[in-house]
Amino acid sequence: MRIGFLGFGNMAQAIADGLLAGQTDLGQVAKGQGRGVPGQVTQGNSGTQGSPEQRSLGPSGIATGQNPKRQWELAATALHLDKLERNCQARGMRTLASAADLVTWSDLVVLAVKPWQLTDLIPPLATCLQEKIVVSIAAGKTFDDLEALIPGTSHITALPNLPVAVGQGLLICEERHSLQGQQLASFEEVFGQIAEIFYLPPDQFSAGASISGCGPAFTAMFVEALADVGVKHGLKRDLALSLAAKMTSGAGSLLATGLHPALLKDQVCSPGGTTIRGVIALERHGFRAAVTEAIDAIEGQ
C-alpha cells in the first residue's frame, strides 16, 4: 500500500517511524503484543457494530500467528521542501513536490497539515481523493468538517499520540466515518501496527483525544520532575531519568492489565510508610486538581 502524508510535522513523522520500524521487524517494536483494544465499532454509514467478542482492533496477524510484517511505500509533501527532503531522505521515503502529486500517487492519504490549512488546501483535491482512503489527523476537525470540504470521499478522523513512533501508540477515532468494507480493514491494518484503536462517539471524542494525545507531555513533565528531585538528592542526571522513565513504563504496563490505579497505589503504600507520606504531600499540593485543570483547559472549560 502507498501511504502519503500531506504535511510532515512531528506527528506525521512519528507515524512514519512506527510504520517503517514495523515493516522491518514488528516483533522488536511492539514486543509481539497484540494490544488492540476491542470496543463498539460503527463502520461508517453501514450501521454495523462490533462487540468486544466480535472485533479485536490490534496489529493485524499477531493474534492469529500470521507474519505481522507489512510492506508500506511512504511519501510526503509539505510547504518547506528543503526540510521535507531532509526528513524523508533520512527515512528512505519519497518526496513529492505538490499535494496533487501526492494524492495521485497514494492509496491512503494522511491529512497532517495544520487544521486551518485544510480549508484552502483540500477542496481542490476533492476529485482526486474520491478513490482514496483519507485519514485526517488535524486536531479539532470532525467528520462533518471533512464532509463539507470533500463531500462523498471515504474519510475518517483519527488522532494519534506520539508513542506511535515506537509501535505503542493510541489512536482515537471518531466513530462516525465513511470508510466501507475493505477500506476500513486496510485502515485498521495500517494503524493497528502502531497503535491501539479506539472508536468514540462525538461527545467523548475530544476528551479521549486530550487524554491520549496530551497525556504524554504531562507524563514527560512528571518524569522530568522525578529526575530533578533525584539529582537534588545526589543521583546522576542520566540515572535519575532512566529510573523515572522505566518506573513510568512499568507502572503503565501493570495498569494496562486492568489493575485499578487506586489498588496499585494502595499496594505500594504500606501503613506508616514512606510512599503514603509522598501521596499525602501530592494531594496537599493539589496533584489531582492540577491534572483536572489541565484537561479542562484543553477542553476549554
C-alpha atoms as one frame of an Amber mdcrd trajectory, in Angstrom:
protein
   0.000   0.000   0.000   1.144   3.507  -0.806   0.736   5.886   2.145   1.106
   9.606   1.525   1.456  12.339   4.136   0.045  15.732   3.251   2.168  17.659
   5.719   5.093  16.071   7.528   5.390  17.546  11.012   6.189  15.771  14.266
   3.090  13.562  14.378   3.290  12.526  10.731   6.959  11.681  11.237   6.073
   9.624  14.322   3.517   7.627  12.302   6.064   7.080   9.531   8.730   5.988
  12.014   6.375   3.459  13.579   5.338   2.007  10.228   8.895   1.832   8.918
  10.134   0.152  12.091   7.199  -2.237  11.983   7.827  -3.385   8.430  11.434
  -4.159   9.357  10.679  -6.149  12.487   7.374  -5.518  14.190   8.175  -8.092
  16.845  11.006  -5.931  18.157   8.986  -2.717  18.069   5.754  -3.933  19.616
   7.364  -6.849  21.503   4.942  -9.242  19.873   1.911  -7.974  21.769  -1.455
  -7.718  20.056  -2.649  -4.896  22.262  -5.598  -3.748  20.203  -8.487  -2.723
  22.408 -11.818  -4.062  21.240 -14.814  -1.844  21.506 -18.066  -0.935  19.920
 -17.423  -0.040  16.325 -19.610   1.841  13.902 -18.475   1.262  10.340 -19.284
   4.476   8.555 -22.868   4.740   7.423 -23.468   0.997   7.344 -24.648   0.857
  10.935 -22.651  -2.331  11.536 -21.422  -2.632  15.079 -18.984  -4.960  16.732
 -18.870  -6.067  20.329 -15.648  -6.944  22.185 -16.290 -10.574  21.235 -16.724
  -9.720  17.570 -13.788  -7.425  16.926 -10.224  -7.059  18.124  -8.508  -3.954
  16.851  -4.833  -4.610  17.038  -1.734  -5.303  14.945  -3.001  -7.410  12.069
  -1.883 -11.028  12.077  -0.389 -11.142  15.569  -3.329 -12.789  17.273  -3.650
 -15.432  14.540   0.038 -16.196  14.315   0.422 -14.861  10.780   3.538 -12.969
   9.781   2.977  -9.459  11.219   5.449  -7.757   8.885   3.898  -5.450   6.319
   5.461  -3.535   3.464   4.450   0.075   3.011   5.603   2.634   0.484   5.693
   6.056   2.134   5.824   9.522   0.628   5.214  13.065   1.831   4.791  16.605
   0.674   4.951  19.849   2.667   5.379  23.579   2.226   9.057  23.684   3.188
  10.635  21.341   0.654  14.205  21.626   1.963  13.204  20.411   5.416  10.865
  17.837   3.900  13.618  16.369   1.734  15.930  16.016   4.732  13.268  14.313
   6.830  12.184  11.985   4.035  15.722  11.166   2.956  16.588  10.131   6.498
  13.726   7.601   6.376  14.165   6.407   2.814  10.828   7.960   1.861   9.737
   9.515  -1.412   9.380  13.318  -1.590   6.645  14.718  -3.829   6.513  18.335
  -4.886   2.784  19.012  -4.693  -0.362  17.943  -2.889  -1.919  16.841  -6.183
   1.080  14.640  -6.975   0.914  13.091  -3.527  -2.797  12.297  -3.713  -2.441
  10.810  -7.194   0.415   8.568  -6.012  -1.203   7.424  -2.744  -3.699   4.727
  -1.805  -4.125   6.170   1.693  -3.705   9.898   2.324  -2.932  11.230   5.800
  -4.039  14.849   6.208  -1.345  16.059   8.590  -1.334  19.817   7.976  -2.484
  22.437  10.458  -6.282  22.429  10.867  -6.681  25.923   9.447  -4.771  24.905
   6.303  -7.333  22.265   5.340  -9.939  24.832   4.307  -7.913  26.088   1.352
  -5.773  23.032   0.685  -8.074  20.056   0.238 -11.215  21.242  -1.638  -9.251
  21.465  -4.948  -8.180  17.850  -4.332 -11.704  16.535  -3.801 -11.935  14.790
  -7.181  -8.527  13.128  -6.806  -9.439  11.976  -3.292 -12.592  10.150  -4.409
 -10.847   6.789  -4.801  -8.562   7.171  -1.772  -8.706   6.352   1.923  -8.445
   9.731   3.657  -7.264   9.889   7.272  -7.359  13.293   8.950  -5.145  13.832
  11.996  -5.900  17.565  12.071  -6.984  18.368  15.626 -10.389  19.950  16.005
 -11.696  18.800  12.617 -14.648  16.405  12.688 -16.430  14.147  10.219 -18.845
  16.965   9.394 -15.976  19.375   8.729 -14.352  16.973   6.273 -17.650  16.108
   4.623 -18.216  19.810   3.981 -14.746  20.176   2.433 -14.514  16.917   0.467
 -18.059  15.543   0.222 -18.537  11.967  -0.883 -14.981  10.861  -0.146 -14.010
   7.981   2.133 -12.592   9.635   5.230 -12.074   9.160   8.947 -10.888  11.487
  11.706  -8.192   9.835  13.813  -5.966  11.478  16.416  -2.783   9.547  17.314
  -0.334  10.172  20.118   3.443  10.347  19.872   4.204   6.777  21.064   3.037
   5.542  17.641   6.693   6.140  16.738   7.641   3.029  18.740   4.554   0.985
  17.942   2.893   1.634  21.291   0.548   4.485  20.486  -3.122   5.185  20.911
  -5.382   6.196  18.035  -8.651   7.910  18.966 -11.098   7.751  16.065 -14.438
   9.398  15.555 -16.901   6.525  15.319 -18.747   8.310  12.518 -16.795   7.925
   9.297 -17.326   6.983   5.672 -14.896   4.091   5.242 -16.566   0.944   3.998
 -15.639  -2.731   3.969 -12.095  -3.244   2.735 -11.264   0.438   3.227 -11.856
   0.138   6.963  -9.940  -3.147   7.080  -6.983  -1.525   5.306  -7.073   1.465
   7.662  -7.035  -0.841  10.695  -4.271  -2.974   9.202  -2.035   0.059   8.753
  -2.679   1.878  12.010  -3.184  -1.267  14.070   0.527  -1.920  13.543   1.467
   1.110  15.617  -1.469   1.866  17.917  -4.443   0.586  19.839  -7.521   1.880
  18.045 -10.493   3.352  19.900 -13.718   4.483  18.196 -15.527   7.102  20.277
 -18.833   8.935  19.859 -18.789  12.703  19.242 -19.435  13.651  22.883 -16.409
  11.618  24.038 -14.045  12.099  21.127 -12.392  15.331  22.243 -11.824  14.234
  25.854 -10.399  10.895  24.745  -8.050  12.619  22.326  -6.950  15.110  25.004
  -6.046  12.365  27.472  -4.222  10.201  24.943  -2.678  12.979  22.886  -1.699
  15.489  25.566  -1.019  12.948  28.315   2.491  12.108  27.059   3.519  15.747
  27.631   2.166  15.658  31.199   3.861  12.306  31.796   7.136  13.693  30.477
   6.841  16.619  32.906   6.262  14.168  35.768   9.281  12.079  34.734  11.418
  15.207  34.454  10.279  16.379  37.900  11.163  12.992  39.421  14.569  13.151
  37.744  15.162  16.681  39.020  14.477  15.687  42.594  16.662  12.615  42.105
  19.516  14.922  41.102  18.739  17.076  44.141  19.292  14.027  46.309  22.565
  13.019  44.661  21.704  10.872  41.652  23.408  11.470  38.314  21.069  13.001
  35.758  21.093  10.107  33.284  20.462   7.575  36.055  17.645   9.640  37.555
  15.971   9.988  34.134  16.367   6.306  33.389  14.868   5.268  36.727  11.927
   7.640  36.357  11.206   6.614  32.757  11.442   2.878  33.411   9.269   3.212
  36.517   6.615   5.005  34.465   6.728   2.361  31.758   6.485  -0.485  34.268
   3.612   1.091  36.189   1.804   1.700  32.908   2.202  -1.962  31.958   0.702
  -3.020  35.277  -2.256  -0.700  34.820  -2.725  -1.976  31.270  -3.502  -5.414
  32.704  -6.657  -3.925  34.232  -5.275  -3.282  37.704  -7.150  -0.294  39.153
  -4.910   2.731  39.828  -6.200   3.024  43.392  -5.270  -0.605  44.057  -1.785
  -0.133  42.632  -1.337   2.928  44.834  -2.603   1.033  47.897  -0.284  -1.903
  47.201   2.715   0.442  47.275   1.555   2.399  50.330   2.272   0.436  53.491
   0.885   1.717  56.833   3.070   4.488  58.201   5.446   4.042  55.270   7.323
   6.400  53.045   5.089   6.264  49.964   1.912   7.279  51.768   3.719  10.359
  53.069   4.566  11.287  49.497   0.979  10.642  48.373  -0.360  12.929  51.097
   2.136  15.615  50.070   0.981  15.394  46.442  -2.657  15.661  47.498  -1.869
  18.615  49.760  -0.357  20.442  46.799  -3.306  19.750  44.515  -1.893  16.971
  42.332  -5.279  15.640  41.192  -6.733  19.125  40.859  -3.817  20.178  38.656
  -4.408  17.215  36.311  -8.125  18.000  36.176  -7.466  21.646  35.393  -5.011
  20.702  32.649  -7.614  18.648  30.780 -10.322  21.249  31.465  -8.038  23.930
  29.975  -7.594  21.839  26.816 -11.319  21.256  26.561 -11.996  24.970  27.019
 -13.811  24.589  30.342
